[in-house]
PDB file of C-alpha atoms in Angstrom:
ATOM      1  CA  MET A 188      -9.811 -41.079 -10.611  1.00 55.00           C
ATOM      2  CA  PHE A 189      -7.847 -40.058  -7.508  1.00 53.00           C
ATOM      3  CA  ARG A 190      -7.673 -43.673  -6.298  1.00 69.00           C
ATOM      4  CA  THR A 191      -6.467 -44.870  -9.725  1.00 72.00           C
ATOM      5  CA  ARG A 192      -3.882 -42.098  -9.886  1.00 67.00           C
ATOM      6  CA  LEU A 193      -2.679 -42.878  -6.356  1.00 62.00           C
ATOM      7  CA  LEU A 194      -2.362 -46.633  -6.936  1.00 78.00           C
ATOM      8  CA  SER A 195      -0.536 -46.251 -10.247  1.00 75.00           C
ATOM      9  CA  GLY A 196       1.718 -43.653  -8.602  1.00 71.00           C
ATOM     10  CA  ILE A 197       2.635 -46.127  -5.853  1.00 79.00           C
ATOM     11  CA  VAL A 198       3.410 -48.810  -8.446  1.00 83.00           C
ATOM     12  CA  LEU A 199       5.512 -46.304 -10.404  1.00 81.00           C
ATOM     13  CA  VAL A 200       7.539 -45.325  -7.331  1.00 78.00           C
ATOM     14  CA  ALA A 201       8.036 -48.993  -6.379  1.00 86.00           C
ATOM     15  CA  ALA A 202       9.264 -49.800  -9.904  1.00 87.00           C
ATOM     16  CA  ALA A 203      11.631 -46.796  -9.830  1.00 85.00           C
ATOM     17  CA  LEU A 204      13.025 -47.952  -6.471  1.00 87.00           C
ATOM     18  CA  LEU A 205      13.638 -51.480  -7.739  1.00 92.00           C
ATOM     19  CA  LEU A 206      15.246 -50.465 -11.029  1.00 93.00           C
ATOM     20  CA  ILE A 207      17.431 -47.656  -9.701  1.00 92.00           C
ATOM     21  CA  ILE A 208      18.635 -49.574  -6.653  1.00 91.00           C
ATOM     22  CA  THR A 209      19.543 -52.491  -8.941  1.00 94.00           C
ATOM     23  CA  GLY A 210      21.300 -50.177 -11.420  1.00 94.00           C
ATOM     24  CA  GLY A 211      23.682 -51.544 -14.065  1.00 94.00           C
ATOM     25  CA  ASN A 212      22.306 -53.154 -17.205  1.00 95.00           C
ATOM     26  CA  VAL A 213      18.868 -53.576 -15.615  1.00 96.00           C
ATOM     27  CA  LEU A 214      18.523 -49.805 -15.269  1.00 97.00           C
ATOM     28  CA  LEU A 215      20.101 -49.208 -18.681  1.00 97.00           C
ATOM     29  CA  CYS A 216      17.677 -51.564 -20.441  1.00 97.00           C
ATOM     30  CA  SER A 217      14.625 -50.257 -18.572  1.00 96.00           C
ATOM     31  CA  THR A 218      15.591 -46.641 -19.357  1.00 97.00           C
ATOM     32  CA  ALA A 219      16.015 -47.596 -23.015  1.00 97.00           C
ATOM     33  CA  VAL A 220      12.536 -49.176 -23.062  1.00 96.00           C
ATOM     34  CA  ILE A 221      10.995 -46.132 -21.353  1.00 96.00           C
ATOM     35  CA  SER A 222      12.761 -43.894 -23.888  1.00 97.00           C
ATOM     36  CA  MET A 223      11.395 -45.936 -26.785  1.00 97.00           C
ATOM     37  CA  ILE A 224       7.842 -45.678 -25.433  1.00 97.00           C
ATOM     38  CA  GLY A 225       8.195 -41.949 -24.787  1.00 97.00           C
ATOM     39  CA  LEU A 226       9.636 -41.430 -28.263  1.00 97.00           C
ATOM     40  CA  MET A 227       6.752 -43.370 -29.792  1.00 97.00           C
ATOM     41  CA  GLU A 228       4.285 -41.133 -27.912  1.00 97.00           C
ATOM     42  CA  LEU A 229       5.958 -37.990 -29.227  1.00 97.00           C
ATOM     43  CA  TYR A 230       6.305 -39.341 -32.769  1.00 98.00           C
ATOM     44  CA  ARG A 231       2.605 -40.235 -32.708  1.00 97.00           C
ATOM     45  CA  VAL A 232       1.802 -36.544 -32.171  1.00 96.00           C
ATOM     46  CA  PHE A 233       3.707 -35.719 -35.369  1.00 96.00           C
ATOM     47  CA  LYS A 234       2.328 -38.770 -37.215  1.00 96.00           C
ATOM     48  CA  ILE A 235       5.720 -40.363 -37.863  1.00 97.00           C
ATOM     49  CA  ASN A 236       5.621 -43.202 -35.316  1.00 96.00           C
ATOM     50  CA  LYS A 237       4.920 -45.828 -38.020  1.00 96.00           C
ATOM     51  CA  SER A 238       7.055 -44.302 -40.756  1.00 97.00           C
ATOM     52  CA  LEU A 239      10.589 -44.832 -42.008  1.00 97.00           C
ATOM     53  CA  LEU A 240      11.490 -41.479 -40.500  1.00 97.00           C
ATOM     54  CA  GLY A 241      10.310 -42.658 -37.099  1.00 97.00           C
ATOM     55  CA  GLY A 242      12.066 -45.999 -37.585  1.00 97.00           C
ATOM     56  CA  ILE A 243      15.376 -44.184 -37.995  1.00 97.00           C
ATOM     57  CA  GLY A 244      14.730 -42.383 -34.708  1.00 97.00           C
ATOM     58  CA  PHE A 245      14.005 -45.672 -32.922  1.00 98.00           C
ATOM     59  CA  ALA A 246      17.106 -47.265 -34.442  1.00 97.00           C
ATOM     60  CA  PHE A 247      19.278 -44.354 -33.298  1.00 97.00           C
ATOM     61  CA  THR A 248      17.860 -44.652 -29.792  1.00 97.00           C
ATOM     62  CA  ALA A 249      18.757 -48.354 -29.682  1.00 97.00           C
ATOM     63  CA  LEU A 250      22.254 -47.637 -31.014  1.00 97.00           C
ATOM     64  CA  TYR A 251      22.748 -44.795 -28.542  1.00 97.00           C
ATOM     65  CA  TYR A 252      21.889 -47.014 -25.550  1.00 97.00           C
ATOM     66  CA  LEU A 253      24.057 -49.833 -26.855  1.00 97.00           C
ATOM     67  CA  ASN A 254      26.916 -47.365 -27.040  1.00 96.00           C
ATOM     68  CA  LEU A 255      26.306 -46.371 -23.420  1.00 95.00           C
ATOM     69  CA  SER A 256      26.857 -50.007 -22.478  1.00 93.00           C
ATOM     70  CA  PHE A 257      29.645 -51.118 -24.847  1.00 94.00           C
ATOM     71  CA  HIS A 258      31.340 -47.772 -25.707  1.00 91.00           C
ATOM     72  CA  PHE A 259      32.162 -48.835 -29.252  1.00 92.00           C
ATOM     73  CA  LEU A 260      32.083 -45.174 -30.323  1.00 89.00           C
ATOM     74  CA  PRO A 261      34.040 -42.916 -27.960  1.00 86.00           C
ATOM     75  CA  ASP A 262      32.692 -39.784 -29.655  1.00 88.00           C
ATOM     76  CA  VAL A 263      28.874 -39.658 -29.582  1.00 90.00           C
ATOM     77  CA  GLU A 264      28.951 -36.814 -32.116  1.00 91.00           C
ATOM     78  CA  ILE A 265      29.592 -39.459 -34.783  1.00 92.00           C
ATOM     79  CA  LEU A 266      26.174 -40.928 -33.970  1.00 93.00           C
ATOM     80  CA  ILE A 267      24.544 -37.503 -33.982  1.00 93.00           C
ATOM     81  CA  ILE A 268      25.944 -36.588 -37.391  1.00 95.00           C
ATOM     82  CA  GLY A 269      25.049 -39.999 -38.821  1.00 95.00           C
ATOM     83  CA  PHE A 270      21.494 -39.721 -37.487  1.00 96.00           C
ATOM     84  CA  LEU A 271      21.063 -36.254 -38.973  1.00 96.00           C
ATOM     85  CA  ILE A 272      22.362 -37.377 -42.369  1.00 97.00           C
ATOM     86  CA  LEU A 273      20.000 -40.368 -42.394  1.00 97.00           C
ATOM     87  CA  ILE A 274      16.854 -38.407 -41.587  1.00 97.00           C
ATOM     88  CA  LEU A 275      17.794 -35.721 -44.131  1.00 97.00           C
ATOM     89  CA  ALA A 276      18.343 -38.428 -46.754  1.00 98.00           C
ATOM     90  CA  CYS A 277      14.948 -39.888 -45.885  1.00 97.00           C
ATOM     91  CA  PHE A 278      13.402 -36.438 -46.263  1.00 97.00           C
ATOM     92  CA  VAL A 279      15.074 -35.784 -49.613  1.00 97.00           C
ATOM     93  CA  PHE A 280      14.608 -39.145 -51.323  1.00 97.00           C
ATOM     94  CA  SER A 281      11.002 -39.604 -50.243  1.00 96.00           C
ATOM     95  CA  TYR A 282       9.982 -35.993 -50.926  1.00 96.00           C
ATOM     96  CA  PRO A 283       7.218 -34.798 -50.578  1.00 95.00           C
ATOM     97  CA  LYS A 284       6.102 -37.591 -48.232  1.00 96.00           C
ATOM     98  CA  TYR A 285       7.295 -35.785 -45.089  1.00 97.00           C
ATOM     99  CA  HIS A 286       6.864 -32.191 -44.043  1.00 96.00           C
ATOM    100  CA  SER A 287       9.944 -30.370 -42.791  1.00 96.00           C
ATOM    101  CA  SER A 288       8.312 -30.055 -39.345  1.00 96.00           C
ATOM    102  CA  GLN A 289       8.171 -33.857 -39.135  1.00 97.00           C
ATOM    103  CA  VAL A 290      11.867 -34.132 -39.980  1.00 97.00           C
ATOM    104  CA  MET A 291      12.730 -31.624 -37.268  1.00 97.00           C
ATOM    105  CA  ALA A 292      10.443 -33.499 -34.846  1.00 97.00           C
ATOM    106  CA  ALA A 293      12.269 -36.751 -35.616  1.00 97.00           C
ATOM    107  CA  PHE A 294      15.593 -35.144 -34.720  1.00 97.00           C
ATOM    108  CA  PHE A 295      14.236 -33.214 -31.728  1.00 97.00           C
ATOM    109  CA  GLY A 296      12.390 -36.230 -30.315  1.00 97.00           C
ATOM    110  CA  VAL A 297      15.477 -38.406 -29.978  1.00 97.00           C
ATOM    111  CA  PHE A 298      17.307 -35.767 -27.978  1.00 95.00           C
ATOM    112  CA  TYR A 299      14.317 -34.525 -26.018  1.00 96.00           C
ATOM    113  CA  VAL A 300      13.304 -38.027 -24.930  1.00 97.00           C
ATOM    114  CA  SER A 301      16.002 -40.664 -25.495  1.00 97.00           C
ATOM    115  CA  VAL A 302      19.211 -38.747 -24.800  1.00 97.00           C
ATOM    116  CA  MET A 303      17.844 -36.647 -21.929  1.00 97.00           C
ATOM    117  CA  LEU A 304      16.303 -39.645 -20.151  1.00 97.00           C
ATOM    118  CA  SER A 305      19.570 -41.577 -20.470  1.00 97.00           C
ATOM    119  CA  PHE A 306      21.022 -39.275 -17.817  1.00 97.00           C
ATOM    120  CA  ILE A 307      19.067 -41.216 -15.195  1.00 97.00           C
ATOM    121  CA  TYR A 308      21.360 -44.153 -15.945  1.00 97.00           C
ATOM    122  CA  GLN A 309      24.415 -41.927 -16.376  1.00 97.00           C
ATOM    123  CA  THR A 310      23.800 -40.209 -13.030  1.00 97.00           C
ATOM    124  CA  ARG A 311      23.419 -43.610 -11.349  1.00 97.00           C
ATOM    125  CA  SER A 312      26.851 -44.537 -12.750  1.00 96.00           C
ATOM    126  CA  ILE A 313      28.870 -41.645 -11.273  1.00 95.00           C
ATOM    127  CA  SER A 314      30.536 -41.574  -7.852  1.00 92.00           C
ATOM    128  CA  ASN A 315      27.816 -41.711  -5.163  1.00 94.00           C
ATOM    129  CA  GLY A 316      25.389 -42.087  -8.045  1.00 96.00           C
ATOM    130  CA  GLU A 317      23.254 -44.585  -6.138  1.00 96.00           C
ATOM    131  CA  TYR A 318      22.329 -41.664  -3.846  1.00 96.00           C
ATOM    132  CA  ILE A 319      22.616 -38.645  -6.175  1.00 96.00           C
ATOM    133  CA  VAL A 320      20.312 -40.165  -8.800  1.00 96.00           C
ATOM    134  CA  TRP A 321      17.359 -39.674  -6.437  1.00 95.00           C
ATOM    135  CA  LEU A 322      17.834 -35.917  -6.695  1.00 96.00           C
ATOM    136  CA  ILE A 323      16.386 -36.170 -10.200  1.00 96.00           C
ATOM    137  CA  PHE A 324      13.083 -37.301  -8.743  1.00 92.00           C
ATOM    138  CA  LEU A 325      13.236 -35.166  -5.605  1.00 90.00           C
ATOM    139  CA  CYS A 326      13.628 -32.013  -7.688  1.00 90.00           C
ATOM    140  CA  SER A 327      11.005 -32.945 -10.287  1.00 91.00           C
ATOM    141  CA  TRP A 328       8.234 -34.887  -8.562  1.00 85.00           C
ATOM    142  CA  GLY A 329       9.033 -33.270  -5.185  1.00 87.00           C
ATOM    143  CA  CYS A 330       8.948 -29.804  -6.691  1.00 89.00           C
ATOM    144  CA  ASP A 331       5.692 -30.602  -8.497  1.00 88.00           C
ATOM    145  CA  THR A 332       3.974 -31.812  -5.316  1.00 87.00           C
ATOM    146  CA  SER A 333       5.271 -28.893  -3.227  1.00 90.00           C
ATOM    147  CA  ALA A 334       4.269 -26.392  -5.898  1.00 89.00           C
ATOM    148  CA  TYR A 335       0.760 -27.843  -6.039  1.00 87.00           C
ATOM    149  CA  CYS A 336       0.281 -27.658  -2.249  1.00 89.00           C
ATOM    150  CA  VAL A 337       1.636 -24.107  -1.922  1.00 91.00           C
ATOM    151  CA  GLY A 338      -0.258 -22.984  -5.019  1.00 89.00           C
ATOM    152  CA  VAL A 339      -3.577 -24.280  -3.683  1.00 87.00           C
ATOM    153  CA  LEU A 340      -3.028 -22.545  -0.330  1.00 87.00           C
ATOM    154  CA  PHE A 341      -1.383 -19.271  -1.357  1.00 88.00           C
ATOM    155  CA  GLY A 342      -1.400 -19.004  -5.160  1.00 83.00           C
ATOM    156  CA  LYS A 343      -2.597 -15.615  -6.440  1.00 85.00           C
ATOM    157  CA  HIS A 344      -0.289 -14.549  -9.264  1.00 86.00           C
ATOM    158  CA  LYS A 345      -0.437 -16.660 -12.442  1.00 89.00           C
ATOM    159  CA  MET A 346       2.896 -17.888 -13.791  1.00 88.00           C
ATOM    160  CA  ALA A 347       1.762 -18.847 -17.304  1.00 86.00           C
ATOM    161  CA  PRO A 348      -1.914 -17.796 -17.519  1.00 86.00           C
ATOM    162  CA  VAL A 349      -2.471 -18.852 -21.137  1.00 87.00           C
ATOM    163  CA  LEU A 350      -0.548 -22.116 -21.097  1.00 87.00           C
ATOM    164  CA  SER A 351      -1.339 -23.332 -17.568  1.00 85.00           C
ATOM    165  CA  PRO A 352      -3.847 -21.130 -15.705  1.00 84.00           C
ATOM    166  CA  LYS A 353      -3.628 -23.140 -12.465  1.00 84.00           C
ATOM    167  CA  LYS A 354       0.115 -22.656 -11.947  1.00 89.00           C
ATOM    168  CA  SER A 355       1.110 -19.695  -9.796  1.00 91.00           C
ATOM    169  CA  ILE A 356       4.310 -17.821  -8.985  1.00 92.00           C
ATOM    170  CA  GLU A 357       3.765 -18.609  -5.307  1.00 93.00           C
ATOM    171  CA  GLY A 358       3.468 -22.290  -6.182  1.00 92.00           C
ATOM    172  CA  ALA A 359       6.687 -22.133  -8.195  1.00 93.00           C
ATOM    173  CA  ILE A 360       8.561 -20.593  -5.264  1.00 94.00           C
ATOM    174  CA  GLY A 361       7.085 -23.234  -2.946  1.00 94.00           C
ATOM    175  CA  GLY A 362       8.133 -25.960  -5.365  1.00 94.00           C
ATOM    176  CA  VAL A 363      11.743 -24.787  -5.488  1.00 95.00           C
ATOM    177  CA  CYS A 364      11.901 -24.431  -1.697  1.00 95.00           C
ATOM    178  CA  GLY A 365      10.284 -27.853  -1.310  1.00 94.00           C
ATOM    179  CA  ALA A 366      12.854 -29.459  -3.613  1.00 95.00           C
ATOM    180  CA  PHE A 367      15.641 -27.806  -1.611  1.00 96.00           C
ATOM    181  CA  LEU A 368      14.285 -28.892   1.792  1.00 96.00           C
ATOM    182  CA  LEU A 369      13.475 -32.451   0.712  1.00 95.00           C
ATOM    183  CA  THR A 370      16.988 -32.875  -0.673  1.00 96.00           C
ATOM    184  CA  VAL A 371      18.681 -31.416   2.414  1.00 96.00           C
ATOM    185  CA  ILE A 372      16.699 -33.822   4.622  1.00 96.00           C
ATOM    186  CA  TYR A 373      17.524 -36.710   2.281  1.00 96.00           C
ATOM    187  CA  ALA A 374      21.245 -35.793   2.188  1.00 96.00           C
ATOM    188  CA  LEU A 375      21.396 -35.474   5.991  1.00 97.00           C
ATOM    189  CA  VAL A 376      19.863 -38.949   6.375  1.00 96.00           C
ATOM    190  CA  PHE A 377      22.439 -40.495   4.026  1.00 96.00           C
ATOM    191  CA  GLN A 378      25.332 -38.150   4.850  1.00 96.00           C
ATOM    192  CA  ALA A 379      27.514 -40.883   6.348  1.00 95.00           C
ATOM    193  CA  GLN A 380      26.925 -43.308   3.472  1.00 95.00           C
ATOM    194  CA  MET A 381      27.754 -40.606   0.924  1.00 95.00           C
ATOM    195  CA  SER A 382      30.809 -39.418   2.902  1.00 94.00           C
ATOM    196  CA  ILE A 383      29.920 -35.743   2.450  1.00 95.00           C
ATOM    197  CA  ASP A 384      30.209 -32.767   4.810  1.00 95.00           C
ATOM    198  CA  LEU A 385      27.505 -30.270   5.755  1.00 95.00           C
ATOM    199  CA  THR A 386      28.576 -27.860   3.017  1.00 95.00           C
ATOM    200  CA  GLN A 387      28.073 -30.555   0.388  1.00 96.00           C
ATOM    201  CA  VAL A 388      24.661 -31.357   1.894  1.00 96.00           C
ATOM    202  CA  PHE A 389      23.546 -27.801   1.164  1.00 96.00           C
ATOM    203  CA  ILE A 390      25.219 -27.875  -2.252  1.00 96.00           C
ATOM    204  CA  LEU A 391      23.047 -30.903  -3.075  1.00 96.00           C
ATOM    205  CA  GLY A 392      20.045 -28.934  -1.845  1.00 96.00           C
ATOM    206  CA  GLY A 393      21.018 -26.057  -4.127  1.00 96.00           C
ATOM    207  CA  ILE A 394      21.410 -28.449  -7.058  1.00 96.00           C
ATOM    208  CA  SER A 395      17.884 -29.740  -6.465  1.00 96.00           C
ATOM    209  CA  ALA A 396      16.560 -26.178  -6.176  1.00 96.00           C
ATOM    210  CA  VAL A 397      18.029 -25.355  -9.596  1.00 95.00           C
ATOM    211  CA  GLY A 398      16.691 -28.630 -10.970  1.00 95.00           C
ATOM    212  CA  GLY A 399      13.255 -27.892  -9.483  1.00 94.00           C
ATOM    213  CA  LEU A 400      13.156 -24.476 -11.136  1.00 94.00           C
ATOM    214  CA  ILE A 401      14.121 -25.953 -14.495  1.00 95.00           C
ATOM    215  CA  SER A 402      11.679 -28.866 -14.064  1.00 94.00           C
ATOM    216  CA  MET A 403       8.824 -26.382 -14.460  1.00 93.00           C
ATOM    217  CA  VAL A 404      10.149 -25.508 -17.905  1.00 92.00           C
ATOM    218  CA  GLY A 405      10.014 -29.199 -18.831  1.00 92.00           C
ATOM    219  CA  ASP A 406       6.470 -29.528 -17.483  1.00 91.00           C
ATOM    220  CA  LEU A 407       5.205 -26.448 -19.327  1.00 93.00           C
ATOM    221  CA  ALA A 408       7.066 -27.331 -22.545  1.00 93.00           C
ATOM    222  CA  ALA A 409       5.360 -30.738 -22.679  1.00 93.00           C
ATOM    223  CA  SER A 410       2.025 -29.016 -22.044  1.00 92.00           C
ATOM    224  CA  ALA A 411       2.709 -26.499 -24.814  1.00 94.00           C
ATOM    225  CA  ILE A 412       3.253 -29.288 -27.358  1.00 94.00           C
ATOM    226  CA  LYS A 413      -0.023 -30.922 -26.310  1.00 93.00           C
ATOM    227  CA  ARG A 414      -1.885 -27.637 -26.632  1.00 92.00           C
ATOM    228  CA  ASN A 415      -0.369 -26.971 -30.063  1.00 93.00           C
ATOM    229  CA  TYR A 416      -1.655 -30.332 -31.280  1.00 93.00           C
ATOM    230  CA  GLU A 417      -4.872 -30.316 -29.201  1.00 91.00           C
ATOM    231  CA  ILE A 418      -4.310 -33.540 -27.291  1.00 92.00           C
ATOM    232  CA  LYS A 419      -5.066 -34.185 -23.615  1.00 89.00           C
ATOM    233  CA  ASP A 420      -2.429 -36.833 -22.869  1.00 91.00           C
ATOM    234  CA  TYR A 421       0.500 -38.347 -24.729  1.00 94.00           C
ATOM    235  CA  GLY A 422      -0.702 -41.871 -23.954  1.00 89.00           C
ATOM    236  CA  LYS A 423      -2.629 -44.141 -21.602  1.00 86.00           C
ATOM    237  CA  LEU A 424       0.143 -46.394 -20.340  1.00 83.00           C
ATOM    238  CA  ILE A 425      -0.019 -45.157 -16.728  1.00 80.00           C
ATOM    239  CA  PRO A 426      -3.636 -45.125 -15.443  1.00 78.00           C
ATOM    240  CA  GLY A 427      -4.587 -41.737 -14.044  1.00 73.00           C
ATOM    241  CA  HIS A 428      -1.365 -40.136 -15.271  1.00 77.00           C
ATOM    242  CA  GLY A 429      -1.355 -40.600 -19.046  1.00 87.00           C
ATOM    243  CA  GLY A 430       1.711 -41.651 -20.977  1.00 92.00           C
ATOM    244  CA  ILE A 431       5.428 -41.742 -20.261  1.00 93.00           C
ATOM    245  CA  LEU A 432       5.831 -38.131 -21.378  1.00 95.00           C
ATOM    246  CA  ASP A 433       2.966 -36.998 -19.140  1.00 92.00           C
ATOM    247  CA  ARG A 434       4.667 -38.453 -16.066  1.00 89.00           C
ATOM    248  CA  PHE A 435       8.324 -37.904 -17.004  1.00 92.00           C
ATOM    249  CA  ASP A 436       7.992 -34.442 -18.608  1.00 91.00           C
ATOM    250  CA  SER A 437       9.917 -32.750 -15.789  1.00 92.00           C
ATOM    251  CA  VAL A 438      12.314 -35.678 -15.210  1.00 94.00           C
ATOM    252  CA  ILE A 439      13.407 -35.443 -18.854  1.00 95.00           C
ATOM    253  CA  ILE A 440      14.825 -31.983 -18.388  1.00 95.00           C
ATOM    254  CA  THR A 441      16.122 -32.342 -14.819  1.00 96.00           C
ATOM    255  CA  ALA A 442      18.122 -35.559 -15.363  1.00 97.00           C
ATOM    256  CA  PRO A 443      20.991 -33.950 -17.346  1.00 97.00           C
ATOM    257  CA  ILE A 444      20.949 -30.872 -15.086  1.00 96.00           C
ATOM    258  CA  ILE A 445      21.443 -32.971 -11.953  1.00 96.00           C
ATOM    259  CA  TYR A 446      24.113 -35.063 -13.694  1.00 97.00           C
ATOM    260  CA  TYR A 447      26.303 -32.144 -14.770  1.00 96.00           C
ATOM    261  CA  LEU A 448      25.838 -30.074 -11.598  1.00 95.00           C
ATOM    262  CA  ALA A 449      26.708 -33.111  -9.470  1.00 95.00           C
ATOM    263  CA  VAL A 450      29.752 -33.993 -11.580  1.00 95.00           C
ATOM    264  CA  TYR A 451      31.184 -30.471 -11.404  1.00 94.00           C
ATOM    265  CA  LEU A 452      30.087 -29.367  -7.926  1.00 91.00           C
ATOM    266  CA  ILE A 453      30.334 -32.475  -5.718  1.00 81.00           C
TER     267      ILE A 453
END
């Protein structure tokens, strides 16, 4: 299992490197595909992945990503309102086919998966985005790895004993510090290319520390949904890791955090 997990992890990192370095429409399209798969995994939990309700969610995701490319609607709230009206109409006119929890899941899923993940592409598109976008992964995957190592060595106090008994407060602190240190090292290496001073290097480190702290919320939230519905993994797409949501659970929530903190602080 460890070998499978390691190999698929290497492939995943290589694919991320290729797509993010390329950027542009390649990254946009790949993020849209990943969002669709992740949305399908979540909709499958609520049993709406093959329904009209789910179809509306997939259609909105496609429209949302098209708008990111062509900007035919300057105000994305128009899409949001239209999406909400459509799923409510589906709920009303097909009643009692869908439960209200499924309708809320349809709405929640699009924003939790599709919109949040789109900030990988949006971060790549800002000034210095080709460098800043890596903070999303440094503060999620880096925090996760650092938290695991520190937790194994020093973990004594449980952070969420019912939801995730193996996670500790010590591990969480180690994860945040790890995200900060990894980002500072990364920013120092690319300081000249990014044209930033030492203060901005540490600001980037602080941004990753905040993102790392919040990434744990994303990780635990995804776990909570799985526990509620008694499933082990969201999918089997990535051998040894599970589905898209199993691997990107923390990235989903850190992507918009990194985007907005970078836009307003750097």
